[in-house]
Every structure is written in structure tokens, then in C-alpha cells.
mmCIF file of C-alpha atoms in Angstrom:
data_model
loop_
_atom_site.group_PDB
_atom_site.id
_atom_site.type_symbol
_atom_site.label_atom_id
_atom_site.label_comp_id
_atom_site.label_asym_id
_atom_site.label_seq_id
_atom_site.Cartn_x
_atom_site.Cartn_y
_atom_site.Cartn_z
ATOM 1 C CA MET A 24 0.021 -0.012 0.042
ATOM 2 C CA ILE A 25 2.837 2.349 0.947
ATOM 3 C CA ARG A 26 4.721 1.419 -2.175
ATOM 4 C CA ALA A 27 1.652 2.183 -4.367
ATOM 5 C CA GLU A 28 1.182 5.583 -2.819
ATOM 6 C CA SER A 29 4.962 6.313 -3.187
ATOM 7 C CA ASN A 30 4.787 5.395 -6.821
ATOM 8 C CA ALA A 31 1.796 7.599 -7.336
ATOM 9 C CA ILE A 32 3.539 10.498 -5.643
ATOM 10 C CA GLN A 33 6.634 9.962 -7.768
ATOM 11 C CA SER A 34 4.516 9.840 -10.958
ATOM 12 C CA HIS A 35 2.906 13.128 -9.924
ATOM 13 C CA LEU A 36 6.301 14.696 -9.304
ATOM 14 C CA ASP A 37 7.622 13.491 -12.664
ATOM 15 C CA SER A 38 4.598 15.057 -14.433
ATOM 16 C CA PHE A 39 5.143 18.279 -12.473
ATOM 17 C CA ASN A 40 8.806 18.359 -13.399
ATOM 18 C CA LYS A 41 7.918 17.928 -17.094
ATOM 19 C CA PHE A 42 5.443 20.769 -16.873
ATOM 20 C CA GLU A 43 8.083 22.906 -15.213
ATOM 21 C CA LYS A 44 10.502 22.033 -17.912
ATOM 22 C CA PHE A 45 7.977 22.895 -20.598
ATOM 23 C CA PHE A 46 7.181 26.196 -18.855
ATOM 24 C CA ASP A 47 10.852 27.226 -18.623
ATOM 25 C CA LEU A 48 11.908 26.081 -22.134
ATOM 26 C CA SER A 49 8.910 27.409 -24.158
ATOM 27 C CA PRO A 50 9.895 30.156 -26.623
ATOM 28 C CA ASP A 51 6.455 31.627 -26.226
ATOM 29 C CA LEU A 52 5.686 33.985 -23.347
ATOM 30 C CA LEU A 53 3.896 32.093 -20.508
ATOM 31 C CA CYS A 54 2.712 33.756 -17.427
ATOM 32 C CA VAL A 55 0.292 33.611 -14.542
ATOM 33 C CA ALA A 56 -1.288 36.848 -13.445
ATOM 34 C CA GLY A 57 -3.517 37.682 -10.509
ATOM 35 C CA PHE A 58 -6.797 39.494 -10.634
ATOM 36 C CA ASP A 59 -4.936 42.252 -8.766
ATOM 37 C CA GLY A 60 -3.018 43.178 -11.898
ATOM 38 C CA TYR A 61 0.436 41.696 -10.930
ATOM 39 C CA PHE A 62 2.455 38.883 -12.504
ATOM 40 C CA LYS A 63 2.541 35.866 -10.218
ATOM 41 C CA ARG A 64 4.845 33.809 -12.391
ATOM 42 C CA ILE A 65 6.563 34.221 -15.659
ATOM 43 C CA ASN A 66 8.787 32.117 -17.768
ATOM 44 C CA PRO A 67 12.336 33.036 -18.858
ATOM 45 C CA ALA A 68 11.095 34.018 -22.401
ATOM 46 C CA VAL A 69 9.223 36.986 -20.870
ATOM 47 C CA CYS A 70 12.365 38.224 -19.119
ATOM 48 C CA LYS A 71 14.464 37.732 -22.176
ATOM 49 C CA LEU A 72 12.124 39.763 -24.397
ATOM 50 C CA LEU A 73 11.320 42.594 -22.050
ATOM 51 C CA GLY A 74 14.882 42.805 -20.546
ATOM 52 C CA TYR A 75 13.637 42.750 -16.853
ATOM 53 C CA SER A 76 14.318 40.125 -14.228
ATOM 54 C CA ALA A 77 11.426 38.071 -12.945
ATOM 55 C CA GLU A 78 11.606 39.961 -9.654
ATOM 56 C CA GLU A 79 11.360 43.370 -11.451
ATOM 57 C CA LEU A 80 8.401 42.200 -13.532
ATOM 58 C CA MET A 81 6.484 40.900 -10.559
ATOM 59 C CA SER A 82 7.179 43.855 -8.334
ATOM 60 C CA LYS A 83 5.010 46.344 -10.232
ATOM 61 C CA PRO A 84 1.585 46.353 -11.734
ATOM 62 C CA ILE A 85 1.497 44.848 -15.224
ATOM 63 C CA ASN A 86 0.174 48.036 -16.693
ATOM 64 C CA GLU A 87 3.365 49.888 -15.845
ATOM 65 C CA PHE A 88 5.149 47.784 -18.488
ATOM 66 C CA VAL A 89 2.443 48.413 -21.116
ATOM 67 C CA PHE A 90 3.066 51.093 -23.750
ATOM 68 C CA TYR A 91 1.167 54.209 -22.795
ATOM 69 C CA ALA A 92 -1.087 54.239 -25.793
ATOM 70 C CA ASP A 93 -2.347 50.790 -25.008
ATOM 71 C CA LYS A 94 -2.871 51.155 -21.218
ATOM 72 C CA ASN A 95 -6.614 51.847 -21.493
ATOM 73 C CA ASN A 96 -7.564 48.972 -23.772
ATOM 74 C CA THR A 97 -5.351 46.609 -21.754
ATOM 75 C CA ALA A 98 -7.086 47.644 -18.574
ATOM 76 C CA SER A 99 -10.452 47.076 -20.245
ATOM 77 C CA ALA A 100 -9.376 43.596 -21.360
ATOM 78 C CA ARG A 101 -8.237 42.730 -17.866
ATOM 79 C CA ASN A 102 -11.584 43.791 -16.459
ATOM 80 C CA GLU A 103 -13.200 41.299 -18.902
ATOM 81 C CA LEU A 104 -10.984 38.603 -17.564
ATOM 82 C CA ARG A 105 -12.120 39.436 -14.052
ATOM 83 C CA LYS A 106 -15.625 38.706 -15.291
ATOM 84 C CA ARG A 107 -14.467 35.254 -16.276
ATOM 85 C CA VAL A 108 -14.430 36.089 -20.027
ATOM 86 C CA PRO A 109 -11.510 34.476 -21.855
ATOM 87 C CA LEU A 110 -9.397 36.651 -24.141
ATOM 88 C CA PHE A 111 -8.398 35.567 -27.659
ATOM 89 C CA ASP A 112 -6.001 37.275 -30.141
ATOM 90 C CA PHE A 113 -5.660 40.370 -28.045
ATOM 91 C CA GLU A 114 -2.809 42.673 -29.249
ATOM 92 C CA ASN A 115 -0.987 45.274 -27.246
ATOM 93 C CA ARG A 116 2.459 46.862 -26.932
ATOM 94 C CA TYR A 117 5.007 46.574 -24.105
ATOM 95 C CA LEU A 118 8.099 48.745 -23.380
ATOM 96 C CA THR A 119 11.272 46.834 -22.867
ATOM 97 C CA LYS A 120 13.825 47.955 -20.274
ATOM 98 C CA SER A 121 15.911 49.458 -23.058
ATOM 99 C CA GLY A 122 12.906 51.535 -24.251
ATOM 100 C CA ASP A 123 12.057 49.443 -27.349
ATOM 101 C CA ILE A 124 8.379 48.698 -28.190
ATOM 102 C CA VAL A 125 7.347 45.114 -28.793
ATOM 103 C CA TRP A 126 4.010 43.849 -30.007
ATOM 104 C CA LEU A 127 2.432 40.839 -28.228
ATOM 105 C CA LEU A 128 -0.540 38.689 -29.212
ATOM 106 C CA TRP A 129 -2.307 37.249 -26.138
ATOM 107 C CA THR A 130 -4.582 34.292 -25.319
ATOM 108 C CA SER A 131 -5.695 34.411 -21.701
ATOM 109 C CA PHE A 132 -7.997 32.302 -19.506
ATOM 110 C CA PRO A 133 -9.294 33.282 -16.087
ATOM 111 C CA VAL A 134 -9.605 30.671 -13.320
ATOM 112 C CA GLU A 135 -12.293 31.697 -10.966
ATOM 113 C CA ASN A 136 -11.344 29.607 -7.946
ATOM 114 C CA ASP A 137 -7.884 31.108 -7.279
ATOM 115 C CA GLU A 138 -8.481 34.467 -9.155
ATOM 116 C CA HIS A 139 -5.609 33.900 -11.517
ATOM 117 C CA VAL A 140 -5.248 34.376 -15.209
ATOM 118 C CA TYR A 141 -3.229 31.882 -17.257
ATOM 119 C CA ALA A 142 -1.893 33.483 -20.423
ATOM 120 C CA ILE A 143 0.355 32.772 -23.428
ATOM 121 C CA ALA A 144 1.749 35.458 -25.811
ATOM 122 C CA LYS A 145 3.604 35.514 -29.021
ATOM 123 C CA ASN A 146 6.025 38.155 -30.161
ATOM 124 C CA ILE A 147 4.507 39.681 -33.354
ATOM 125 C CA THR A 148 6.716 42.751 -33.550
ATOM 126 C CA TYR A 149 8.296 41.657 -36.853
ATOM 127 C CA LYS A 150 4.886 41.157 -38.319
ATOM 128 C CA LYS A 151 3.650 44.533 -37.212
ATOM 129 C CA GLU A 152 6.751 46.213 -38.583
ATOM 130 C CA LEU A 153 6.158 44.531 -41.943
ATOM 131 C CA GLU A 154 2.550 45.710 -41.924
ATOM 132 C CA GLU A 155 3.601 49.243 -41.095
ATOM 133 C CA GLU A 156 6.230 49.228 -43.900
ATOM 134 C CA ARG A 157 3.668 47.810 -46.291
ATOM 135 C CA ASN A 158 1.124 50.496 -45.353
ATOM 136 C CA LEU A 159 3.762 53.174 -45.884
ATOM 137 C CA HIS A 160 4.593 51.789 -49.274
ATOM 138 C CA LEU A 161 0.890 51.675 -50.162
ATOM 139 C CA ALA A 162 0.465 55.231 -49.149
ATOM 140 C CA GLU A 163 3.473 56.206 -51.248
ATOM 141 C CA LEU A 164 2.184 54.231 -54.220
ATOM 142 C CA THR A 165 -1.233 55.730 -53.853
ATOM 143 C CA LYS A 166 0.236 59.213 -53.849
ATOM 144 C CA MET A 167 2.435 58.379 -56.837
ATOM 145 C CA SER A 168 -0.550 56.949 -58.668
ATOM 146 C CA ASN A 169 -2.623 60.021 -58.007
ATOM 147 C CA ASP A 170 0.223 62.324 -59.034
ATOM 148 C CA LEU A 171 0.723 60.322 -62.156
ATOM 149 C CA LYS A 172 -2.996 60.359 -63.021
ATOM 150 C CA GLU A 173 -3.086 64.155 -62.570
ATOM 151 C CA LEU A 174 0.008 64.572 -64.733
ATOM 152 C CA THR A 175 -1.465 62.377 -67.398
ATOM 153 C CA TYR A 176 -4.706 64.285 -67.494
ATOM 154 C CA THR A 177 -2.821 67.593 -67.649
ATOM 155 C CA THR A 178 -0.547 66.269 -70.410
ATOM 156 C CA LEU A 179 -3.450 64.979 -72.462
ATOM 157 C CA HIS A 180 -5.321 68.195 -72.021
ATOM 158 C CA ASP A 181 -2.302 70.332 -72.972
ATOM 159 C CA LEU A 182 -1.540 68.246 -75.963
ATOM 160 C CA ARG A 183 -5.052 68.277 -77.397
ATOM 161 C CA SER A 184 -5.088 72.060 -77.625
ATOM 162 C CA PRO A 185 -2.166 72.399 -80.104
ATOM 163 C CA VAL A 186 -3.382 69.381 -82.090
ATOM 164 C CA ASN A 187 -6.798 70.941 -82.475
ATOM 165 C CA ASN A 188 -5.164 74.192 -83.555
ATOM 166 C CA LEU A 189 -3.076 72.391 -86.085
ATOM 167 C CA LEU A 190 -6.170 70.640 -87.510
ATOM 168 C CA SER A 191 -7.877 74.100 -87.627
ATOM 169 C CA VAL A 192 -5.043 75.305 -89.870
ATOM 170 C CA PHE A 193 -5.650 72.403 -92.255
ATOM 171 C CA GLU A 194 -9.282 73.320 -92.444
ATOM 172 C CA LEU A 195 -8.366 76.878 -93.443
ATOM 173 C CA LEU A 196 -5.691 75.777 -95.825
ATOM 174 C CA ASP A 197 -6.796 75.635 -99.509
ATOM 175 C CA THR A 198 -4.691 72.794 -100.828
ATOM 176 C CA SER A 199 -6.135 73.255 -104.351
ATOM 177 C CA LYS A 200 -3.834 76.192 -104.777
ATOM 178 C CA ILE A 201 -0.752 74.002 -104.104
ATOM 179 C CA GLU A 202 0.476 72.687 -107.486
ATOM 180 C CA ASP A 203 3.414 70.660 -106.222
ATOM 181 C CA SER A 204 2.237 67.077 -105.766
ATOM 182 C CA GLU A 205 4.993 66.198 -103.323
ATOM 183 C CA THR A 206 4.054 69.065 -101.067
ATOM 184 C CA GLN A 207 0.385 68.010 -101.271
ATOM 185 C CA GLU A 208 1.432 64.431 -100.235
ATOM 186 C CA TYR A 209 3.405 65.690 -97.251
ATOM 187 C CA LEU A 210 0.495 67.895 -96.152
ATOM 188 C CA SER A 211 -1.831 64.968 -96.481
ATOM 189 C CA ILE A 212 0.458 62.855 -94.300
ATOM 190 C CA LEU A 213 0.807 65.593 -91.800
ATOM 191 C CA LYS A 214 -2.970 66.085 -91.596
ATOM 192 C CA SER A 215 -3.754 62.343 -91.240
ATOM 193 C CA THR A 216 -0.992 62.094 -88.523
ATOM 194 C CA SER A 217 -2.515 65.018 -86.560
ATOM 195 C CA GLU A 218 -5.986 63.476 -86.852
ATOM 196 C CA SER A 219 -4.653 60.088 -85.639
ATOM 197 C CA LEU A 220 -2.847 61.805 -82.760
ATOM 198 C CA LYS A 221 -6.135 63.589 -81.798
ATOM 199 C CA GLN A 222 -8.028 60.324 -81.870
ATOM 200 C CA THR A 223 -5.367 58.636 -79.729
ATOM 201 C CA LEU A 224 -5.412 61.464 -77.146
ATOM 202 C CA ASN A 225 -9.237 61.249 -76.967
ATOM 203 C CA GLU A 226 -9.103 57.489 -76.535
ATOM 204 C CA TYR A 227 -6.577 57.819 -73.666
ATOM 205 C CA VAL A 228 -8.834 60.326 -71.890
ATOM 206 C CA THR A 229 -11.689 57.762 -72.315
ATOM 207 C CA ILE A 230 -9.515 55.051 -70.815
ATOM 208 C CA LEU A 231 -8.513 57.183 -67.858
ATOM 209 C CA ASN A 232 -12.157 57.944 -67.184
ATOM 210 C CA LYS A 233 -13.030 54.290 -67.463
ATOM 211 C CA LYS A 234 -10.237 53.376 -65.129
ATOM 212 C CA ASN A 235 -11.717 55.538 -62.510
ATOM 213 C CA GLU A 236 -14.720 53.296 -62.946
ATOM 214 C CA ASN A 237 -12.497 50.227 -62.616
ATOM 215 C CA ALA A 238 -12.985 49.126 -66.218
ATOM 216 C CA ALA A 239 -11.181 49.708 -69.542
ATOM 217 C CA PRO A 240 -13.460 49.344 -72.548
ATOM 218 C CA ILE A 241 -13.095 45.992 -74.390
ATOM 219 C CA GLU A 242 -14.264 45.453 -77.911
ATOM 220 C CA LYS A 243 -13.737 43.118 -80.819
ATOM 221 C CA LEU A 244 -10.856 44.598 -82.845
ATOM 222 C CA ASN A 245 -9.553 43.818 -86.286
ATOM 223 C CA LEU A 246 -5.764 43.501 -86.000
ATOM 224 C CA ARG A 247 -5.065 44.738 -89.482
ATOM 225 C CA GLU A 248 -7.262 47.825 -89.119
ATOM 226 C CA SER A 249 -5.595 48.762 -85.800
ATOM 227 C CA LEU A 250 -2.149 48.181 -87.232
ATOM 228 C CA ASP A 251 -2.856 50.279 -90.368
ATOM 229 C CA GLU A 252 -3.923 53.240 -88.183
ATOM 230 C CA VAL A 253 -0.586 53.062 -86.445
ATOM 231 C CA LEU A 254 1.422 52.556 -89.590
ATOM 232 C CA LEU A 255 -0.249 55.606 -91.085
ATOM 233 C CA SER A 256 0.622 57.793 -88.083
ATOM 234 C CA ILE A 257 4.273 56.865 -88.360
ATOM 235 C CA ASN A 258 4.523 56.587 -92.194
ATOM 236 C CA SER A 259 7.290 59.119 -92.515
ATOM 237 C CA LEU A 260 9.453 57.318 -89.888
ATOM 238 C CA ILE A 261 8.960 53.950 -91.698
ATOM 239 C CA GLN A 262 9.811 55.416 -95.083
ATOM 240 C CA ASN A 263 12.844 57.388 -93.843
ATOM 241 C CA SER A 264 14.299 54.429 -92.025
ATOM 242 C CA HIS A 265 13.615 52.133 -95.020
ATOM 243 C CA THR A 266 11.866 49.698 -92.700
ATOM 244 C CA THR A 267 10.379 46.527 -94.076
ATOM 245 C CA ILE A 268 7.291 45.211 -92.247
ATOM 246 C CA ASP A 269 5.852 41.756 -93.005
ATOM 247 C CA VAL A 270 2.376 41.158 -91.737
ATOM 248 C CA ASP A 271 0.354 37.967 -91.473
ATOM 249 C CA PHE A 272 -2.919 37.829 -89.541
ATOM 250 C CA SER A 273 -4.280 34.702 -91.322
ATOM 251 C CA GLN A 274 -4.210 32.625 -88.146
ATOM 252 C CA LEU A 275 -6.068 35.177 -86.068
ATOM 253 C CA ASP A 276 -7.539 38.347 -87.459
ATOM 254 C CA THR A 277 -9.534 39.773 -84.482
ATOM 255 C CA VAL A 278 -9.026 39.931 -80.694
ATOM 256 C CA ASN A 279 -11.137 41.194 -77.816
ATOM 257 C CA PHE A 280 -9.063 43.965 -76.430
ATOM 258 C CA ASN A 281 -8.905 47.747 -75.743
ATOM 259 C CA LYS A 282 -8.471 49.748 -78.944
ATOM 260 C CA ALA A 283 -6.091 52.360 -77.512
ATOM 261 C CA TYR A 284 -4.044 49.723 -75.746
ATOM 262 C CA LEU A 285 -3.617 47.659 -78.924
ATOM 263 C CA LYS A 286 -2.544 50.705 -80.939
ATOM 264 C CA SER A 287 -0.019 51.611 -78.133
ATOM 265 C CA ILE A 288 1.383 48.117 -78.280
ATOM 266 C CA PHE A 289 1.865 48.316 -82.029
ATOM 267 C CA LEU A 290 3.290 51.839 -81.850
ATOM 268 C CA ASN A 291 5.794 51.145 -79.049
ATOM 269 C CA LEU A 292 7.076 47.822 -80.352
ATOM 270 C CA ILE A 293 7.345 49.013 -83.987
ATOM 271 C CA THR A 294 9.132 52.292 -83.137
ATOM 272 C CA ASN A 295 11.462 50.423 -80.781
ATOM 273 C CA SER A 296 12.413 48.043 -83.540
ATOM 274 C CA ILE A 297 13.258 50.905 -85.789
ATOM 275 C CA LYS A 298 15.035 52.839 -83.036
ATOM 276 C CA TYR A 299 17.240 49.879 -82.030
ATOM 277 C CA VAL A 300 18.277 48.664 -85.425
ATOM 278 C CA LYS A 301 21.745 47.219 -85.904
ATOM 279 C CA PRO A 302 24.330 49.545 -87.399
ATOM 280 C CA ASN A 303 24.583 49.346 -91.204
ATOM 281 C CA CYS A 304 21.402 47.260 -91.283
ATOM 282 C CA LEU A 305 17.931 48.137 -92.445
ATOM 283 C CA PRO A 306 15.103 47.323 -90.004
ATOM 284 C CA THR A 307 12.941 44.318 -90.740
ATOM 285 C CA ILE A 308 9.864 43.733 -88.606
ATOM 286 C CA SER A 309 7.569 40.708 -88.531
ATOM 287 C CA ILE A 310 4.058 41.004 -87.229
ATOM 288 C CA HIS A 311 1.849 37.976 -87.204
ATOM 289 C CA SER A 312 -0.790 36.232 -85.145
ATOM 290 C CA ASP A 313 -1.176 32.669 -83.928
ATOM 291 C CA ASN A 314 -4.044 30.650 -82.566
ATOM 292 C CA LYS A 315 -2.799 27.273 -81.384
ATOM 293 C CA SER A 316 -4.045 25.175 -78.466
ATOM 294 C CA GLY A 317 -6.578 27.758 -77.618
ATOM 295 C CA LYS A 318 -3.880 30.484 -77.241
ATOM 296 C CA LYS A 319 -4.509 33.678 -79.130
ATOM 297 C CA GLN A 320 -1.182 35.345 -79.723
ATOM 298 C CA LEU A 321 0.345 38.359 -81.395
ATOM 299 C CA ILE A 322 4.036 37.959 -82.210
ATOM 300 C CA ILE A 323 6.207 40.909 -83.121
ATOM 301 C CA SER A 324 9.903 40.355 -83.912
ATOM 302 C CA ASP A 325 12.768 42.321 -85.426
ATOM 303 C CA ASN A 326 16.355 41.992 -86.528
ATOM 304 C CA GLY A 327 17.613 44.628 -84.115
ATOM 305 C CA ILE A 328 20.465 44.785 -81.581
ATOM 306 C CA GLY A 329 18.499 42.783 -79.063
ATOM 307 C CA PHE A 330 19.111 42.247 -75.308
ATOM 308 C CA ASP A 331 21.368 40.185 -73.120
ATOM 309 C CA MET A 332 18.553 38.327 -71.361
ATOM 310 C CA GLU A 333 20.873 37.159 -68.596
ATOM 311 C CA LYS A 334 21.554 40.752 -67.667
ATOM 312 C CA VAL A 335 18.072 42.162 -68.370
ATOM 313 C CA LYS A 336 16.029 39.342 -66.859
ATOM 314 C CA ASP A 337 12.836 40.705 -65.256
ATOM 315 C CA LYS A 338 13.891 44.353 -65.548
ATOM 316 C CA ILE A 339 12.855 44.657 -69.136
ATOM 317 C CA PHE A 340 9.296 45.769 -68.374
ATOM 318 C CA LYS A 341 10.185 47.982 -65.348
ATOM 319 C CA LEU A 342 9.645 51.735 -65.476
ATOM 320 C CA HIS A 343 12.615 53.862 -66.533
ATOM 321 C CA GLN A 344 14.804 50.888 -67.300
ATOM 322 C CA LYS A 345 17.266 51.616 -70.113
ATOM 323 C CA PHE A 346 19.386 48.939 -71.816
ATOM 324 C CA HIS A 347 20.839 50.839 -74.708
ATOM 325 C CA ASN A 348 22.444 54.261 -74.996
ATOM 326 C CA HIS A 349 20.066 55.741 -77.414
ATOM 327 C CA ILE A 350 19.266 59.412 -77.272
ATOM 328 C CA ASP A 351 15.442 58.838 -77.435
ATOM 329 C CA SER A 352 15.445 55.994 -74.857
ATOM 330 C CA SER A 353 13.086 56.842 -71.976
ATOM 331 C CA GLY A 354 12.378 53.395 -70.410
ATOM 332 C CA ILE A 355 8.608 53.917 -70.704
ATOM 333 C CA GLY A 356 7.495 52.157 -73.834
ATOM 334 C CA LEU A 357 7.941 48.521 -72.746
ATOM 335 C CA TYR A 358 6.530 49.427 -69.317
ATOM 336 C CA LEU A 359 3.323 50.674 -71.032
ATOM 337 C CA VAL A 360 3.181 47.578 -73.273
ATOM 338 C CA TYR A 361 3.465 45.216 -70.338
ATOM 339 C CA ASN A 362 0.763 47.027 -68.389
ATOM 340 C CA HIS A 363 -1.595 47.252 -71.310
ATOM 341 C CA VAL A 364 -1.328 43.425 -71.654
ATOM 342 C CA VAL A 365 -1.432 42.321 -68.019
ATOM 343 C CA ASN A 366 -4.064 44.809 -66.937
ATOM 344 C CA LEU A 367 -6.475 43.047 -69.317
ATOM 345 C CA GLY A 368 -5.530 39.553 -68.129
ATOM 346 C CA GLY A 369 -2.951 38.719 -70.781
ATOM 347 C CA HIS A 370 0.647 37.627 -70.777
ATOM 348 C CA ILE A 371 3.771 38.939 -72.519
ATOM 349 C CA SER A 372 7.110 37.147 -72.923
ATOM 350 C CA VAL A 373 10.369 38.074 -74.615
ATOM 351 C CA GLU A 374 13.021 36.153 -76.555
ATOM 352 C CA SER A 375 16.206 37.964 -77.537
ATOM 353 C CA LYS A 376 19.932 37.696 -78.072
ATOM 354 C CA VAL A 377 22.492 40.402 -78.567
ATOM 355 C CA ASN A 378 22.608 41.407 -82.253
ATOM 356 C CA GLU A 379 20.137 38.679 -83.167
ATOM 357 C CA GLY A 380 16.912 40.617 -82.737
ATOM 358 C CA THR A 381 13.966 40.507 -80.279
ATOM 359 C CA LYS A 382 10.686 38.651 -80.286
ATOM 360 C CA PHE A 383 7.683 39.726 -78.177
ATOM 361 C CA ILE A 384 4.934 37.159 -77.709
ATOM 362 C CA ILE A 385 1.622 38.540 -76.415
ATOM 363 C CA THR A 386 -0.983 36.044 -75.268
ATOM 364 C CA PHE A 387 -4.463 37.490 -74.951
ATOM 365 C CA LYS A 388 -6.928 36.571 -72.321
ATOM 366 C CA ASP A 389 -9.502 33.913 -73.507
#
């Protein structure tokens, strides 16, 4: 009988020692607090985080260690615990002995019989710092977006006025009095280019307005018609650079897309191909469509100077990234192309080698 009782006592002591070991070695903050607002017991993790000894932490009311801005809500939470209401996912801040602020996430259970609260806390300071950093970045991005939107509206507005004035001049101009056919042709090109520019500006204003309504207008577009509008607007550039453009839309002649976006894609990729031609070489551009395995694609390739894809990698579509020392390089064109595609659910990839040209493969959303 005595041996049985001794074994039971030993078993109880072993269990208690295991609990003590768990309590002391736990990386989480474990503590027992009284209804009087003082710590009654704490594990070493609490002391390590806050920088106080156990004696220091238990000698003062808990609220003296709480960050001043959280004292009231912490006191309110403690009152709820006194009413036997458990506390889950409660966050507050503590001041360490060195003056640093740490964020803790608490789960606490009151025990009515001995007026104690058993609590466990996790250090979530790193998480909170990440959230704060993310919120700061979001605020900065929001400001940048608003500034860019305002700048875009201003630019579009300011550009439309001189374009309208230029078109007014053409209306007043009596071309029948011009006998030189070459001059008439140049004036015709200049007028059509101005009209195209006006249309493009108006379309971008429409897009900006639609974006404020969280939607860019989507319509069924004929690839050839959209391309021809762009080619007409840069006809002089194409002729002066002696650029050859091969077009084949036999596999896919229409796509559901935004008209201004599609024209911008054609414009930026074609002018880039002309701009970054190899020395002593005439630009050759291939523009064709594909529709295989349910993928509707637009492929635009050239014979230009290309990119070192190992160096460029994912920077190619970033804003203000320049990979060639060209006087007209702004690092905006490919950024716009990328955003036009992905904003409407599509995908764009690049294949390129130095002095072997570049191929852009645009996959439209189904």
C-alpha cells in the first residue's frame, strides 16, 4: 500500500517536473497573473524579451510595462478577464527595459477559484513592422498613382489644344492652290497624322475615365485595321528608315481588347524596332498572329540589336529601365506595353539575343 502511494507521488512529481521544464523552455511567453493586476509567475522568455528580471516584472503592476497608448484597452481587457471572459487574439504593446516597443498577441484564460489568469503570448513585432512598412509603401504608391494620373490628365489636355489648332489650320488651308504634288502628299500625311494623334489622345482620356470606374472598354478589334492606323501615323518614320514590315494575320484576325491599348502596343514595339536597329542594317519587322491550343497570340519580332537576357532578366518591363544608350530612350515604352497586356488579363514574354533581334509574344486573355 505504501509502495503504491509512493509510486503515485513519484509519478505526480515527474509530471510536475515535465510541466516545469515545458514552462521554462517554451519560446512563447507564458505567465500567470492575479486579478490584482500583478504577474505571479513568468517564464524566462518573458524576461528575455522585455529585458527585466522576474523579480522586477512581478514587483510592479503589469500596466506599468504596457506602452502608454495601450494602457486603457489593456485595462479594459483585464476587467473582462475578471468577469471570467477568456481573451483571444488580443494585441498590445509593451516597453522593454531598453525603451524598445514590442507587440504581443495574447490568449488568456481566467480561473475563478484562485483568481488567477493563465496567459500565453507571441512576439509579433516583426509582423507589425512589416505591416507598417507595407502600409507606408501603399500610401506612397497611392500618392504616386494620383500624381501620375493628374500629370497624365494635364498632359493629355495640354496636348489636345495644339493638335486641335493644327487641324484648324488644315481646315483653313486651300490645298487646291498648291500645285506641287510632293508638297500635297506631305501635307496629307501631316494632316492624317494629326487626326490620328487627336483620336489617340481622346481614346486615352476615355481610358482614364473608365479606369476611374475600374474598367477599360473592351471590344472586338480587327488586328489589321488597328495596325494600319498606327502605320499611317508613323508613315514618314517607316519610309525614312527604309523599314520592311511583314504582316500575317491569317491565323487570327480579331481579338477582344482595348483599342487604344492595342494601338499603343503596335506603336511602341514598332518604333522600338526601328530605333534599335543594328548599325549598317535596315530594319525588318515581322508582325503575325497565332491561334494554337486555344492560345490567341500576337508575335512581333525584329532584326535589331536585341538584349542580353541574362543581364536584363525581369527588368525589361520595369519603369525607366534603359538597356541601350540611345538618345530617345526613356524606359517607358515597354513598361506601357506590359501594363496594357497584363491589366487586361494577358501575358507577354520576350525572346532575345545580342545582335540577333527580339521577339515579343503577347498572349491575350481567352
